[in-house]
């Protein structure tokens, strides 16, 4: 008897054994690579790649067996039955394909293990069918134990190979899986060969149809070539897939690096990858992030637990940088598949800019943006809190209201930048005087308030004096506009025990301080409240004065100085209150301007004046005063154009009188308005010349037709040489500019004689006629036919 294993080393060609091992290795590697490619392919292509893998694997198993058989040199003639040899190849390919297909069946539990067992069965079927095709002069005897062992080894190792090879996507998993399949084939082959014993028998002859060994060699060579080609194809596919995966990773990294927010890809508690934005945030290179524990940047376990429990929900946490600094961030986690494995991506948003913006918003919500002082809302909350504290402790609380004297004129003359600088200076100077429990706020515009807990009102008076002294001293050190302020003081609970009333009383005291000469402070007194209420009642009644017919116009003649001839009238507004009687224009005109009522009242005056003048048979002019509020209103020019059209009054008979102070708030806008009025044909007169600002530049910049000298210069013109010199200068200026001058407030013959001697063109005053109802001047507005005026 001759055993195969017993003569392995002496009866085998080791070169062919090595070739069998190489072919088996290539087949196993190609089969595993093609199987992975099939799993990633679309379903329609999956079966094609399984078939290719089956051919590669089955051919490799068959070629390994027959190369090993060719290496066997028993010293006896040998041959192979054709049909069984072909059948062995068919078994190898078919069962290998079946095993691989089952291994990819996702719905089957433990599919790779089941597929590996089928693959092991294919190895066994190929081997024993091939051994049945082996013809030799003798008989083959089998050891059942070793046969069973070969079956177990082939099945178990093949199952392990597919399980490991498919469970791990990386190169290591493929290599281990291919090696296990290689070991499964080889261990099965040599164990099965050890189970057979050849008993020579000369009476047994090799059939004539048996394939000689050289023909088996040709078949094996062809199978080997096919395996090599498929292995090459598998290698090309693997390289292409790796290149595509690399490109995909590069694109993914580029896309991640394009994100402004930080981005991490983690598996468990370990960072797998991170983008440049996150690297910049923590002060590391993005390439250094891989493999770093997440806890290095998020040391708080609660933050990581919140991420795990709240996917896609933003949470706020503290991020630790490379230098140990903490950065407020917002985190959002989302599960992702990365490298065919479950991971989670963490988006990291830097909250420092948002926190800074929130801080600024919070500051602006409670403070004035220009001065940094508390604003009205913050002051109100603090006042209510301090009042409750004062009530509980039995102490006092003083409220000091301040505003700047003639602040509007500072803005108009020096510009808003100078006005803003002035407000900042006041805030800085006064704040330096305050204690820790005192608060200064800017309530709006040039209005300020100081909150001062105190034991007695005298302390509030001392603070007011200190504020006034500090601002006077500030004026000595600054080159810009001077600071003037007035202060009103109200004390809780002496004057009021309610917040709104306390502020109102402090404001009332401020109003009294300003009316008494400015630059001083006043405590609230009970009589002041009555005056403020009276002023508010006047404003309320003035709102309804036009509708109730309480307003009326009076007219004062304007005459030629040389001839005494009346050439026109100035319109003056009067208010007869139903309860108070006549109310002085010096009282109600400022109220109208401050409240905005001057616009509807001014429109009514223009309409009435133009309607009345249009009814005169004599073409006398009518002069109407227009306030600064009206000049800067956007609809003044269209309004006058509409009134002239409705009344039919010739534009040249209407004269608009404007004071210099009305022009300085927005000079450019006022200039445009006056030029548009000139285009309509309306005449423009400068009223109260000499009492405003920049008179000479105004005469050059604005299209005036007439100058009116204020009556304060005319009253002493015949007794005061300085006043006379000023009037002479203005008259000379008018002649030089070709602009007639009208003198207001002429009340005596001496004043008229002076104007006549100085060649003044026109005059207006009680001497020529007192203001009165137009019906009293009917002989001028409707002269009899044939008279000089009628002509």
mmCIF file of N, CA, C and O in Angstrom, residues 166-210:
data_model
loop_
_atom_site.group_PDB
_atom_site.id
_atom_site.type_symbol
_atom_site.label_atom_id
_atom_site.label_comp_id
_atom_site.label_asym_id
_atom_site.label_seq_id
_atom_site.Cartn_x
_atom_site.Cartn_y
_atom_site.Cartn_z
ATOM 1 N N UNK A 166 -16.224 40.114 5.156
ATOM 2 C CA UNK A 166 -17.333 41.022 4.867
ATOM 3 C C UNK A 166 -17.658 41.944 6.037
ATOM 4 O O UNK A 166 -18.276 42.987 5.846
ATOM 5 N N UNK A 167 -17.262 41.552 7.232
ATOM 6 C CA UNK A 167 -17.567 42.384 8.402
ATOM 7 C C UNK A 167 -16.681 43.619 8.453
ATOM 8 O O UNK A 167 -17.069 44.656 8.980
ATOM 9 N N UNK A 168 -15.469 43.539 7.946
ATOM 10 C CA UNK A 168 -14.519 44.650 7.986
ATOM 11 C C UNK A 168 -14.304 45.194 6.574
ATOM 12 O O UNK A 168 -13.953 44.456 5.663
ATOM 13 N N UNK A 169 -14.493 46.525 6.454
ATOM 14 C CA UNK A 169 -14.418 47.132 5.131
ATOM 15 C C UNK A 169 -12.983 47.398 4.710
ATOM 16 O O UNK A 169 -12.668 47.453 3.545
ATOM 17 N N UNK A 170 -12.089 47.545 5.654
ATOM 18 C CA UNK A 170 -10.718 47.916 5.323
ATOM 19 C C UNK A 170 -9.929 46.782 4.699
ATOM 20 O O UNK A 170 -10.372 45.638 4.562
ATOM 21 N N UNK A 171 -8.661 47.117 4.387
ATOM 22 C CA UNK A 171 -7.770 46.153 3.739
ATOM 23 C C UNK A 171 -7.472 44.970 4.658
ATOM 24 O O UNK A 171 -7.371 43.828 4.198
ATOM 25 N N UNK A 172 -7.353 45.241 5.930
ATOM 26 C CA UNK A 172 -7.024 44.169 6.868
ATOM 27 C C UNK A 172 -8.105 43.078 6.861
ATOM 28 O O UNK A 172 -7.803 41.869 6.874
ATOM 29 N N UNK A 173 -9.364 43.481 6.842
ATOM 30 C CA UNK A 173 -10.449 42.506 6.810
ATOM 31 C C UNK A 173 -10.413 41.663 5.562
ATOM 32 O O UNK A 173 -10.627 40.432 5.607
ATOM 33 N N UNK A 174 -10.121 42.302 4.418
ATOM 34 C CA UNK A 174 -10.059 41.537 3.163
ATOM 35 C C UNK A 174 -8.912 40.526 3.206
ATOM 36 O O UNK A 174 -9.057 39.376 2.765
ATOM 37 N N UNK A 175 -7.753 40.937 3.709
ATOM 38 C CA UNK A 175 -6.583 40.051 3.734
ATOM 39 C C UNK A 175 -6.849 38.845 4.633
ATOM 40 O O UNK A 175 -6.592 37.682 4.257
ATOM 41 N N UNK A 176 -7.400 39.122 5.836
ATOM 42 C CA UNK A 176 -7.680 38.015 6.755
ATOM 43 C C UNK A 176 -8.714 37.064 6.148
ATOM 44 O O UNK A 176 -8.579 35.825 6.214
ATOM 45 N N UNK A 177 -9.772 37.653 5.531
ATOM 46 C CA UNK A 177 -10.791 36.806 4.910
ATOM 47 C C UNK A 177 -10.228 35.954 3.792
ATOM 48 O O UNK A 177 -10.525 34.746 3.681
ATOM 49 N N UNK A 178 -9.380 36.539 2.917
ATOM 50 C CA UNK A 178 -8.780 35.780 1.816
ATOM 51 C C UNK A 178 -7.855 34.684 2.338
ATOM 52 O O UNK A 178 -7.829 33.559 1.812
ATOM 53 N N UNK A 179 -7.073 34.974 3.386
ATOM 54 C CA UNK A 179 -6.176 33.967 3.952
ATOM 55 C C UNK A 179 -6.942 32.800 4.545
ATOM 56 O O UNK A 179 -6.538 31.627 4.398
ATOM 57 N N UNK A 180 -8.063 33.096 5.217
ATOM 58 C CA UNK A 180 -8.859 32.006 5.786
ATOM 59 C C UNK A 180 -9.448 31.123 4.698
ATOM 60 O O UNK A 180 -9.519 29.873 4.842
ATOM 61 N N UNK A 181 -9.881 31.754 3.595
ATOM 62 C CA UNK A 181 -10.395 30.929 2.481
ATOM 63 C C UNK A 181 -9.268 30.100 1.883
ATOM 64 O O UNK A 181 -9.440 28.914 1.533
ATOM 65 N N UNK A 182 -8.066 30.697 1.766
ATOM 66 C CA UNK A 182 -6.892 29.959 1.278
ATOM 67 C C UNK A 182 -6.602 28.755 2.178
ATOM 68 O O UNK A 182 -6.394 27.626 1.703
ATOM 69 N N UNK A 183 -6.620 28.996 3.489
ATOM 70 C CA UNK A 183 -6.359 27.905 4.439
ATOM 71 C C UNK A 183 -7.472 26.856 4.353
ATOM 72 O O UNK A 183 -7.218 25.630 4.448
ATOM 73 N N UNK A 184 -8.713 27.316 4.135
ATOM 74 C CA UNK A 184 -9.813 26.363 4.010
ATOM 75 C C UNK A 184 -9.597 25.425 2.832
ATOM 76 O O UNK A 184 -9.789 24.194 2.932
ATOM 77 N N UNK A 185 -9.160 25.978 1.692
ATOM 78 C CA UNK A 185 -8.943 25.154 0.486
ATOM 79 C C UNK A 185 -7.781 24.187 0.714
ATOM 80 O O UNK A 185 -7.879 22.975 0.455
ATOM 81 N N UNK A 186 -6.670 24.744 1.206
ATOM 82 C CA UNK A 186 -5.466 23.915 1.361
ATOM 83 C C UNK A 186 -5.643 22.848 2.444
ATOM 84 O O UNK A 186 -5.239 21.682 2.263
ATOM 85 N N UNK A 187 -6.227 23.276 3.599
ATOM 86 C CA UNK A 187 -6.386 22.290 4.676
ATOM 87 C C UNK A 187 -7.337 21.170 4.258
ATOM 88 O O UNK A 187 -7.111 19.990 4.576
ATOM 89 N N UNK A 188 -8.412 21.554 3.535
ATOM 90 C CA UNK A 188 -9.330 20.517 3.062
ATOM 91 C C UNK A 188 -8.619 19.577 2.096
ATOM 92 O O UNK A 188 -8.756 18.326 2.185
ATOM 93 N N UNK A 189 -7.847 20.156 1.167
ATOM 94 C CA UNK A 189 -7.202 19.326 0.148
ATOM 95 C C UNK A 189 -6.245 18.315 0.773
ATOM 96 O O UNK A 189 -6.326 17.098 0.501
ATOM 97 N N UNK A 190 -5.344 18.825 1.640
ATOM 98 C CA UNK A 190 -4.316 17.908 2.140
ATOM 99 C C UNK A 190 -4.874 16.956 3.195
ATOM 100 O O UNK A 190 -4.388 15.830 3.344
ATOM 101 N N UNK A 191 -5.923 17.416 3.927
ATOM 102 C CA UNK A 191 -6.546 16.476 4.862
ATOM 103 C C UNK A 191 -7.262 15.368 4.087
ATOM 104 O O UNK A 191 -7.195 14.166 4.441
ATOM 105 N N UNK A 192 -7.958 15.774 3.030
ATOM 106 C CA UNK A 192 -8.648 14.766 2.203
ATOM 107 C C UNK A 192 -7.661 13.846 1.505
ATOM 108 O O UNK A 192 -7.916 12.635 1.348
ATOM 109 N N UNK A 193 -6.509 14.403 1.073
ATOM 110 C CA UNK A 193 -5.488 13.556 0.453
ATOM 111 C C UNK A 193 -4.923 12.576 1.477
ATOM 112 O O UNK A 193 -4.547 11.440 1.154
ATOM 113 N N UNK A 194 -4.871 13.034 2.735
ATOM 114 C CA UNK A 194 -4.378 12.122 3.783
ATOM 115 C C UNK A 194 -5.368 11.014 4.088
ATOM 116 O O UNK A 194 -5.008 10.003 4.701
ATOM 117 N N UNK A 195 -6.608 11.229 3.704
ATOM 118 C CA UNK A 195 -7.626 10.214 3.989
ATOM 119 C C UNK A 195 -7.648 9.096 2.962
ATOM 120 O O UNK A 195 -8.340 8.094 3.156
ATOM 121 N N UNK A 196 -6.917 9.244 1.834
ATOM 122 C CA UNK A 196 -6.981 8.251 0.765
ATOM 123 C C UNK A 196 -5.696 7.401 0.753
ATOM 124 O O UNK A 196 -4.609 7.910 1.015
ATOM 125 N N UNK A 197 -5.886 6.124 0.446
ATOM 126 C CA UNK A 197 -4.751 5.212 0.318
ATOM 127 C C UNK A 197 -4.896 4.495 -1.031
ATOM 128 O O UNK A 197 -5.978 4.019 -1.366
ATOM 129 N N UNK A 198 -3.808 4.466 -1.827
ATOM 130 C CA UNK A 198 -3.815 3.814 -3.143
ATOM 131 C C UNK A 198 -3.288 2.382 -2.963
ATOM 132 O O UNK A 198 -2.173 2.173 -2.494
ATOM 133 N N UNK A 199 -4.149 1.431 -3.342
ATOM 134 C CA UNK A 199 -3.755 0.015 -3.293
ATOM 135 C C UNK A 199 -3.506 -0.438 -4.749
ATOM 136 O O UNK A 199 -4.456 -0.550 -5.526
ATOM 137 N N UNK A 200 -2.200 -0.626 -5.189
ATOM 138 C CA UNK A 200 -1.920 -0.996 -6.596
ATOM 139 C C UNK A 200 -2.591 -2.338 -6.969
ATOM 140 O O UNK A 200 -2.637 -3.258 -6.165
ATOM 141 N N UNK A 201 -3.074 -2.349 -8.187
ATOM 142 C CA UNK A 201 -3.708 -3.577 -8.685
ATOM 143 C C UNK A 201 -3.482 -3.606 -10.196
ATOM 144 O O UNK A 201 -4.117 -2.853 -10.949
ATOM 145 N N UNK A 202 -2.525 -4.443 -10.663
ATOM 146 C CA UNK A 202 -2.207 -4.480 -12.112
ATOM 147 C C UNK A 202 -3.401 -4.852 -12.968
ATOM 148 O O UNK A 202 -3.425 -4.578 -14.166
ATOM 149 N N UNK A 203 -4.409 -5.505 -12.339
ATOM 150 C CA UNK A 203 -5.571 -5.910 -13.136
ATOM 151 C C UNK A 203 -6.466 -4.736 -13.488
ATOM 152 O O UNK A 203 -7.341 -4.833 -14.343
ATOM 153 N N UNK A 204 -6.229 -3.591 -12.786
ATOM 154 C CA UNK A 204 -7.055 -2.395 -13.048
ATOM 155 C C UNK A 204 -6.357 -1.581 -14.125
ATOM 156 O O UNK A 204 -5.188 -1.194 -13.967
ATOM 157 N N UNK A 205 -7.042 -1.358 -15.206
ATOM 158 C CA UNK A 205 -6.445 -0.617 -16.326
ATOM 159 C C UNK A 205 -7.087 0.765 -16.433
ATOM 160 O O UNK A 205 -8.251 0.970 -16.081
ATOM 161 N N UNK A 206 -6.294 1.733 -16.905
ATOM 162 C CA UNK A 206 -6.779 3.104 -17.132
ATOM 163 C C UNK A 206 -7.594 3.106 -18.414
ATOM 164 O O UNK A 206 -7.165 2.564 -19.425
ATOM 165 N N UNK A 207 -8.757 3.687 -18.387
ATOM 166 C CA UNK A 207 -9.629 3.679 -19.564
ATOM 167 C C UNK A 207 -9.010 4.477 -20.685
ATOM 168 O O UNK A 207 -8.211 5.413 -20.461
ATOM 169 N N UNK A 208 -9.401 4.115 -21.922
ATOM 170 C CA UNK A 208 -8.834 4.801 -23.091
ATOM 171 C C UNK A 208 -9.294 6.249 -23.177
ATOM 172 O O UNK A 208 -8.636 7.108 -23.783
ATOM 173 N N UNK A 209 -10.474 6.541 -22.583
ATOM 174 C CA UNK A 209 -11.009 7.913 -22.675
ATOM 175 C C UNK A 209 -10.449 8.847 -21.611
ATOM 176 O O UNK A 209 -10.745 10.053 -21.583
ATOM 177 N N UNK A 210 -9.652 8.279 -20.708
ATOM 178 C CA UNK A 210 -9.100 9.119 -19.636
ATOM 179 C C UNK A 210 -8.148 10.154 -20.204
ATOM 180 O O UNK A 210 -7.397 9.870 -21.153
#
